[in-house]
Coordinates of C-alpha atoms and ligand atoms in Angstrom, one line a residue:
M1 CA 152.7 36.9 119.5
V2 CA 150.8 38.6 116.7
V3 CA 150.4 42.2 116.6
F4 CA 147.5 43.8 114.8
V5 CA 147.7 47.3 113.7
I6 CA 144.3 49.0 113.3
F7 CA 144.2 52.2 111.0
R8 CA 141.4 54.5 111.5
S9 CA 140.2 56.6 108.7
V10 CA 139.1 59.9 109.9
M11 CA 135.9 60.9 107.8
K12 CA 136.0 64.4 107.0
H13 CA 133.3 66.8 108.0
Y14 CA 130.5 68.4 105.6
I15 CA 128.7 71.2 107.5
I16 CA 125.3 72.7 106.1
P17 CA 125.1 76.0 107.4
V18 CA 121.7 77.4 108.4
F19 CA 122.0 81.1 109.3
I20 CA 119.1 82.5 111.5
P21 CA 120.2 86.3 111.9
H22 CA 119.7 87.6 115.4
L23 CA 116.5 85.8 115.3
G24 CA 115.5 84.8 118.8
C25 CA 118.0 86.9 120.6
P26 CA 116.7 89.2 123.2
H27 CA 119.9 91.2 123.8
Q28 CA 122.2 93.4 121.9
C29 CA 125.6 92.8 122.4
I30 CA 128.0 95.9 121.7
F31 CA 130.1 93.7 119.0
C32 CA 126.8 92.1 117.4
N33 CA 125.4 92.9 114.1
Q34 CA 124.3 89.2 113.0
N35 CA 122.9 90.7 110.0
K36 CA 126.3 92.2 108.6
I37 CA 128.2 88.9 110.0
T38 CA 125.9 86.2 108.4
G39 CA 124.8 88.2 105.4
R40 CA 121.1 87.5 106.0
Q41 CA 118.4 90.1 106.8
T42 CA 115.5 87.8 106.8
P43 CA 114.1 85.1 109.1
V44 CA 114.4 81.5 107.8
T45 CA 111.2 79.2 107.5
A46 CA 111.0 75.3 108.0
E47 CA 110.6 75.1 104.4
Q48 CA 113.7 76.8 103.4
V49 CA 115.6 74.7 106.3
A50 CA 114.3 71.5 104.1
A51 CA 115.3 73.0 100.9
I52 CA 118.8 74.1 102.1
I53 CA 119.4 70.6 103.5
E54 CA 117.9 68.7 100.5
E55 CA 119.9 70.9 98.0
R56 CA 123.3 70.5 99.9
L57 CA 122.8 66.8 100.4
A58 CA 122.3 66.4 96.7
A59 CA 125.8 68.2 96.1
I60 CA 127.8 65.6 98.3
T61 CA 129.6 63.1 96.3
Q62 CA 132.1 61.8 98.9
N63 CA 131.7 60.0 102.1
R64 CA 131.6 62.6 104.6
R65 CA 130.4 62.8 108.3
I66 CA 127.6 65.5 107.7
E67 CA 126.1 68.0 110.1
V68 CA 123.5 70.6 109.9
A69 CA 124.5 73.6 111.8
F70 CA 122.2 76.5 112.9
Y71 CA 124.3 79.3 113.2
G72 CA 123.8 83.1 114.2
G73 CA 121.1 84.5 116.6
S74 CA 120.3 82.5 119.7
F75 CA 118.5 79.5 118.6
T76 CA 117.2 78.4 122.0
A77 CA 116.1 81.9 122.8
L78 CA 113.1 81.4 120.2
P79 CA 109.9 80.0 121.5
E80 CA 110.0 76.2 121.7
D81 CA 107.3 75.6 118.8
I82 CA 109.6 77.6 116.3
Q83 CA 112.8 75.7 117.5
N84 CA 110.9 72.7 116.8
E85 CA 109.7 73.7 113.6
L86 CA 112.9 74.7 112.1
L87 CA 114.6 71.8 113.7
T88 CA 112.2 69.3 112.3
P89 CA 113.7 68.9 108.9
A90 CA 117.1 68.2 110.5
T91 CA 115.6 65.7 113.0
Q92 CA 114.1 64.1 110.3
A93 CA 117.5 63.8 108.3
L94 CA 119.1 62.5 111.0
R95 CA 116.8 59.8 111.9
S96 CA 116.7 58.7 108.2
G97 CA 120.7 58.6 108.5
R98 CA 121.1 61.1 105.9
I99 CA 122.9 63.4 108.1
H100 CA 125.1 62.4 111.4
A101 CA 124.5 65.4 113.6
I102 CA 122.6 68.5 114.4
R103 CA 124.5 71.6 115.6
L104 CA 123.0 74.8 117.0
S105 CA 124.5 77.9 118.6
T106 CA 123.1 80.2 121.5
R107 CA 123.5 82.1 124.7
P108 CA 124.5 80.6 127.9
D109 CA 121.4 81.9 129.9
C110 CA 119.2 80.5 127.3
I111 CA 120.1 77.0 128.4
T112 CA 117.9 75.5 131.1
G113 CA 116.7 72.3 132.2
P114 CA 113.5 72.2 129.9
I115 CA 115.3 73.7 126.9
V116 CA 117.9 70.7 127.1
D117 CA 115.1 68.5 127.6
N118 CA 113.5 69.7 124.3
L119 CA 116.9 69.7 122.5
T120 CA 117.3 65.9 123.6
K121 CA 114.1 64.9 122.0
Q122 CA 114.8 66.8 119.0
E123 CA 118.1 64.9 118.9
V124 CA 120.5 67.9 119.0
N125 CA 124.0 66.6 119.6
I126 CA 126.2 69.7 119.6
V127 CA 125.7 73.2 121.1
E128 CA 127.8 75.9 120.9
L129 CA 127.6 78.7 123.6
G130 CA 128.6 82.3 122.5
V131 CA 130.7 82.9 125.9
Q132 CA 133.2 85.4 124.8
S133 CA 135.0 85.9 127.8
L134 CA 134.5 84.5 131.3
D135 CA 135.7 87.8 133.1
D136 CA 132.4 89.3 134.4
N137 CA 133.8 93.1 133.8
V138 CA 134.2 92.3 130.1
L139 CA 130.9 90.5 130.0
G140 CA 129.3 93.3 131.5
R141 CA 131.0 96.1 129.3
S142 CA 130.0 94.3 126.3
A143 CA 126.2 94.4 127.6
R144 CA 126.2 90.3 127.3
G145 CA 123.4 90.3 129.9
H146 CA 124.9 87.0 131.8
N147 CA 127.6 86.4 133.9
S148 CA 130.4 83.9 133.7
Q149 CA 128.1 81.7 136.3
A150 CA 125.5 81.4 133.5
V151 CA 128.3 79.7 131.3
A152 CA 129.2 77.2 133.9
D153 CA 125.6 76.4 134.5
A154 CA 124.8 75.9 130.9
V155 CA 127.9 73.7 130.3
R156 CA 126.9 71.4 133.4
L157 CA 123.3 70.9 132.0
L158 CA 124.6 70.2 128.3
K159 CA 127.1 67.6 129.7
M160 CA 124.6 66.1 131.9
A161 CA 122.3 65.4 128.9
G162 CA 125.2 64.0 126.9
I163 CA 125.3 66.8 124.4
S164 CA 128.8 67.8 123.3
C165 CA 129.3 71.5 124.2
G166 CA 131.7 74.0 122.6
L167 CA 132.7 77.6 123.9
Q168 CA 133.0 80.5 121.3
L169 CA 135.7 83.1 122.9
M170 CA 136.3 86.6 121.5
P171 CA 139.5 88.2 122.7
G172 CA 139.9 91.8 122.5
L173 CA 136.5 93.1 124.1
P174 CA 136.6 96.4 126.1
G175 CA 138.2 95.7 129.4
E176 CA 140.2 92.7 128.4
D177 CA 144.1 92.7 129.0
W178 CA 146.3 89.9 129.0
L179 CA 145.7 89.0 132.6
S180 CA 141.8 88.7 132.0
L181 CA 142.5 86.5 128.6
I182 CA 144.7 84.3 130.9
G183 CA 141.7 84.1 133.5
T184 CA 139.2 83.4 131.0
V185 CA 141.5 80.6 129.2
R186 CA 142.0 79.0 132.7
Q187 CA 138.5 78.8 133.6
A188 CA 137.2 77.6 130.3
I189 CA 139.5 74.8 131.0
L190 CA 138.0 73.9 134.1
L191 CA 134.7 73.6 132.3
K192 CA 135.8 70.9 130.4
P193 CA 134.4 71.9 126.9
D194 CA 134.4 69.6 124.2
F195 CA 136.0 72.2 121.7
V196 CA 136.5 76.1 121.4
R197 CA 136.4 78.5 118.6
I198 CA 138.3 81.4 118.8
Y199 CA 137.3 84.7 117.1
P200 CA 138.8 88.3 118.0
A201 CA 136.4 91.1 118.4
V202 CA 136.3 93.3 115.2
V203 CA 134.3 96.4 114.8
I204 CA 131.3 95.9 112.7
T205 CA 129.5 98.8 111.6
G206 CA 126.1 99.5 113.0
T207 CA 127.1 98.3 116.4
V208 CA 127.8 100.2 119.5
L209 CA 131.2 99.0 119.5
A210 CA 131.5 101.0 116.2
E211 CA 130.2 104.0 118.2
L212 CA 132.7 103.4 120.7
Y213 CA 135.6 103.2 118.5
S214 CA 134.5 106.4 116.5
R215 CA 134.2 108.2 119.9
G216 CA 138.1 107.2 120.5
D217 CA 136.5 104.9 123.6
Y218 CA 137.7 101.6 122.2
C219 CA 140.8 100.7 120.6
P220 CA 140.6 97.1 118.9
L221 CA 143.3 94.5 118.9
S222 CA 146.0 95.1 116.0
L223 CA 146.2 92.1 113.7
A224 CA 149.5 91.0 115.3
Q225 CA 148.2 91.2 118.9
A226 CA 145.0 89.1 117.8
V227 CA 147.1 86.4 116.4
A228 CA 149.4 86.4 119.4
R229 CA 146.5 86.0 121.8
S230 CA 144.8 83.4 119.5
A231 CA 147.9 81.4 119.2
Y232 CA 148.4 81.7 123.1
M233 CA 144.7 80.2 123.3
K234 CA 145.2 77.8 121.1
L235 CA 148.5 76.2 122.2
V236 CA 146.9 76.2 125.9
F237 CA 143.8 74.4 125.0
E238 CA 145.2 71.9 122.8
R239 CA 147.8 71.0 125.6
Q240 CA 144.7 70.4 127.7
G241 CA 143.5 68.3 125.2
I242 CA 140.4 70.7 124.0
A243 CA 140.1 70.7 120.1
V244 CA 140.3 74.4 118.8
I245 CA 138.1 74.1 115.8
R246 CA 138.6 77.5 114.5
T247 CA 140.3 80.9 114.8
G248 CA 139.1 83.8 113.0
L249 CA 135.6 84.8 111.8
Q250 CA 134.6 82.7 108.8
A251 CA 135.2 84.7 105.5
S252 CA 132.3 86.0 103.9
E253 CA 131.3 88.6 101.0
E254 CA 130.0 90.7 103.8
L255 CA 133.2 90.8 105.8
D256 CA 135.6 90.7 102.6
S257 CA 134.0 93.4 100.9
G258 CA 135.5 96.1 103.6
E259 CA 131.8 98.0 103.8
N260 CA 131.0 96.4 107.1
V261 CA 134.4 95.9 109.1
L262 CA 135.2 99.7 110.5
A263 CA 138.3 98.3 112.3
G264 CA 139.7 95.4 114.2
P265 CA 142.0 92.4 113.3
Y266 CA 139.7 90.9 110.8
H267 CA 141.9 88.7 107.9
P268 CA 140.1 86.1 105.8
A269 CA 143.1 83.8 106.4
F270 CA 143.2 84.5 110.0
G271 CA 143.6 80.8 111.3
E272 CA 146.6 80.6 108.6
L273 CA 148.2 83.3 110.4
V274 CA 147.8 81.9 113.8
D275 CA 149.2 78.5 112.8
S276 CA 152.0 80.5 111.2
H277 CA 152.9 82.4 114.4
I278 CA 152.8 79.1 116.0
F279 CA 155.6 77.5 113.6
Y280 CA 157.6 81.0 114.3
L281 CA 157.3 80.5 118.1
M282 CA 158.5 76.8 117.4
M283 CA 161.4 78.0 115.6
T284 CA 162.5 80.7 118.1
T285 CA 162.0 78.5 121.0
F286 CA 164.5 76.1 119.5
I287 CA 167.0 79.1 118.1
E288 CA 167.0 80.5 121.7
Q289 CA 167.4 77.2 123.7
A290 CA 170.3 76.0 121.2
A291 CA 171.9 79.6 121.4
L292 CA 172.2 79.9 117.7
H293 CA 172.4 83.5 117.2
H294 CA 175.6 83.6 115.2
T295 CA 174.7 80.7 112.8
T296 CA 174.8 81.2 109.5
C297 CA 172.7 78.6 108.1
L298 CA 169.7 76.6 109.2
F299 CA 168.0 73.8 107.2
I300 CA 164.4 73.0 108.1
R301 CA 162.3 70.3 106.8
H302 CA 158.4 70.8 107.1
H303 CA 155.4 68.7 105.6
P304 CA 154.4 70.1 102.3
Q305 CA 150.9 70.8 103.3
D306 CA 152.6 73.3 105.9
C307 CA 154.9 75.3 103.4
S308 CA 152.9 78.6 103.6
K309 CA 152.4 78.4 107.3
V310 CA 156.2 77.9 108.1
R311 CA 157.2 80.6 105.6
G312 CA 154.4 83.0 106.9
Q313 CA 152.6 85.3 104.4
H314 CA 155.2 87.0 102.1
N315 CA 157.8 84.9 103.8
I316 CA 157.2 87.1 107.2
N317 CA 158.4 84.2 109.4
L318 CA 161.7 83.7 107.4
S319 CA 162.9 87.7 107.4
R320 CA 161.8 87.9 111.0
L321 CA 164.2 85.2 111.9
K322 CA 167.1 86.6 109.9
H323 CA 166.6 89.8 111.5
R324 CA 166.1 88.8 115.0
Y325 CA 168.9 86.4 115.0
S326 CA 171.1 87.6 112.5
L327 CA 170.7 84.3 110.8
L328 CA 172.2 84.7 107.1
T329 CA 170.2 81.9 105.6
V330 CA 167.3 79.8 106.3
N331 CA 166.7 77.1 103.9
L332 CA 163.2 75.3 103.8
H333 CA 162.6 72.0 102.5
A334 CA 159.3 70.3 101.9
D335 CA 159.4 66.6 103.1
S336 CA 156.3 64.2 103.1
A337 CA 158.2 62.2 105.6
V338 CA 157.9 65.0 108.4
T339 CA 154.6 65.0 110.4
R340 CA 152.1 67.9 109.9
S341 CA 152.5 70.8 112.5
S342 CA 156.2 69.6 113.2
L343 CA 159.5 70.6 111.6
V344 CA 162.8 68.8 111.5
L345 CA 165.6 71.3 112.0
E346 CA 169.2 70.5 110.9
Y347 CA 172.2 72.2 112.4
Q348 CA 175.8 71.3 112.3
G349 CA 175.2 67.7 111.3
S350 CA 172.6 67.2 114.1
R351 CA 168.7 66.9 113.6
Y352 CA 166.4 68.1 116.0
I353 CA 162.5 67.5 115.8
L354 CA 160.4 70.7 116.9
N355 CA 156.7 70.4 117.8
K356 CA 154.2 72.7 119.4
N357 CA 154.8 71.4 123.0
M358 CA 158.2 72.7 123.2
I359 CA 157.0 76.3 123.3
K360 CA 157.6 77.7 126.6
S361 CA 156.6 81.2 126.2
I362 CA 154.3 82.9 123.9
Ligands
LIG1 S1 123.7 87.0 122.1 FE1 124.5 86.5 120.4 S2 123.0 87.1 118.6 FE2 122.3 88.0 120.6 S3 123.1 90.0 120.1 FE3 124.8 88.9 121.3 S4 126.1 88.1 120.0 FE4 124.2 88.7 118.8

């Protein structure tokens, strides 16, 4: 019998971002100041979209899956003729084979049958819905202007049209606790999105949330709480086969300057902190299952590219392990034979392979 082994190379993504700050959005969610988050103050024109696409395409030298992505604002809240004007340069690039997909973000209640029909005509492939929470109390307190049913309706319409659909979730909004978050994750799983994006709430200046915070009426998650909740969400979604394409806001000059973030768990490497916490949970799960509290030496192999995540920032994972379990030494060793996101732990002459699926409690 001849066995054929097929190696599939996964082409890396290249996103051409087009930011449309608050353009088209008829609402004012309490956490939103799109100008501060995107760094854009002025509307974008179709000519600018075309110029951005040409400039970025000219700079790509490697084989990439290229997407034009309209971020910020609520794209489908714009009048249809303006949507089509802005989309035209992207649709032309898609039809000529110069890009592979068009992505945009919008509000769930700005997805209707006719809107989806138009997106289909414009050959939009991916829609990200700003959902934030599926708890109606949290949505109400955040002045979202829609409820969780609107999310379910939007997902159904997009899926029926064959448009890939992602949910953007925001743990840490007013009124949310662990129970509410678990409910949101469960409901989101039932909607079967193609992917999710997780970005914990931060207090941006010029927002209603900033006023609430200044009056003492809102307390954001600490960085550690946000990391723990995001790690929980990532683990649960991935176990259900739902990709988590990002955790944490995209770092930008506006956010990193410190002038625009009043409080909350913003960190330029938030995603790395979440992955690092997941490694910590893998190690603690094993140590507790094997009752290794009095062990004096652990030897842990990891993939070279996971080195900083396994250690944690400033070696925090190692010091927490030693402190929590009275372990005298934890030796790490980079080994390209170890699968990424896994660990090989050696202890008393035996080897154990650790992965995310072994984590029982978070
Ligand atoms: S719907 Fe989106 S763009 Fe509009 S205010 Fe809310 S978060 Fe901002």
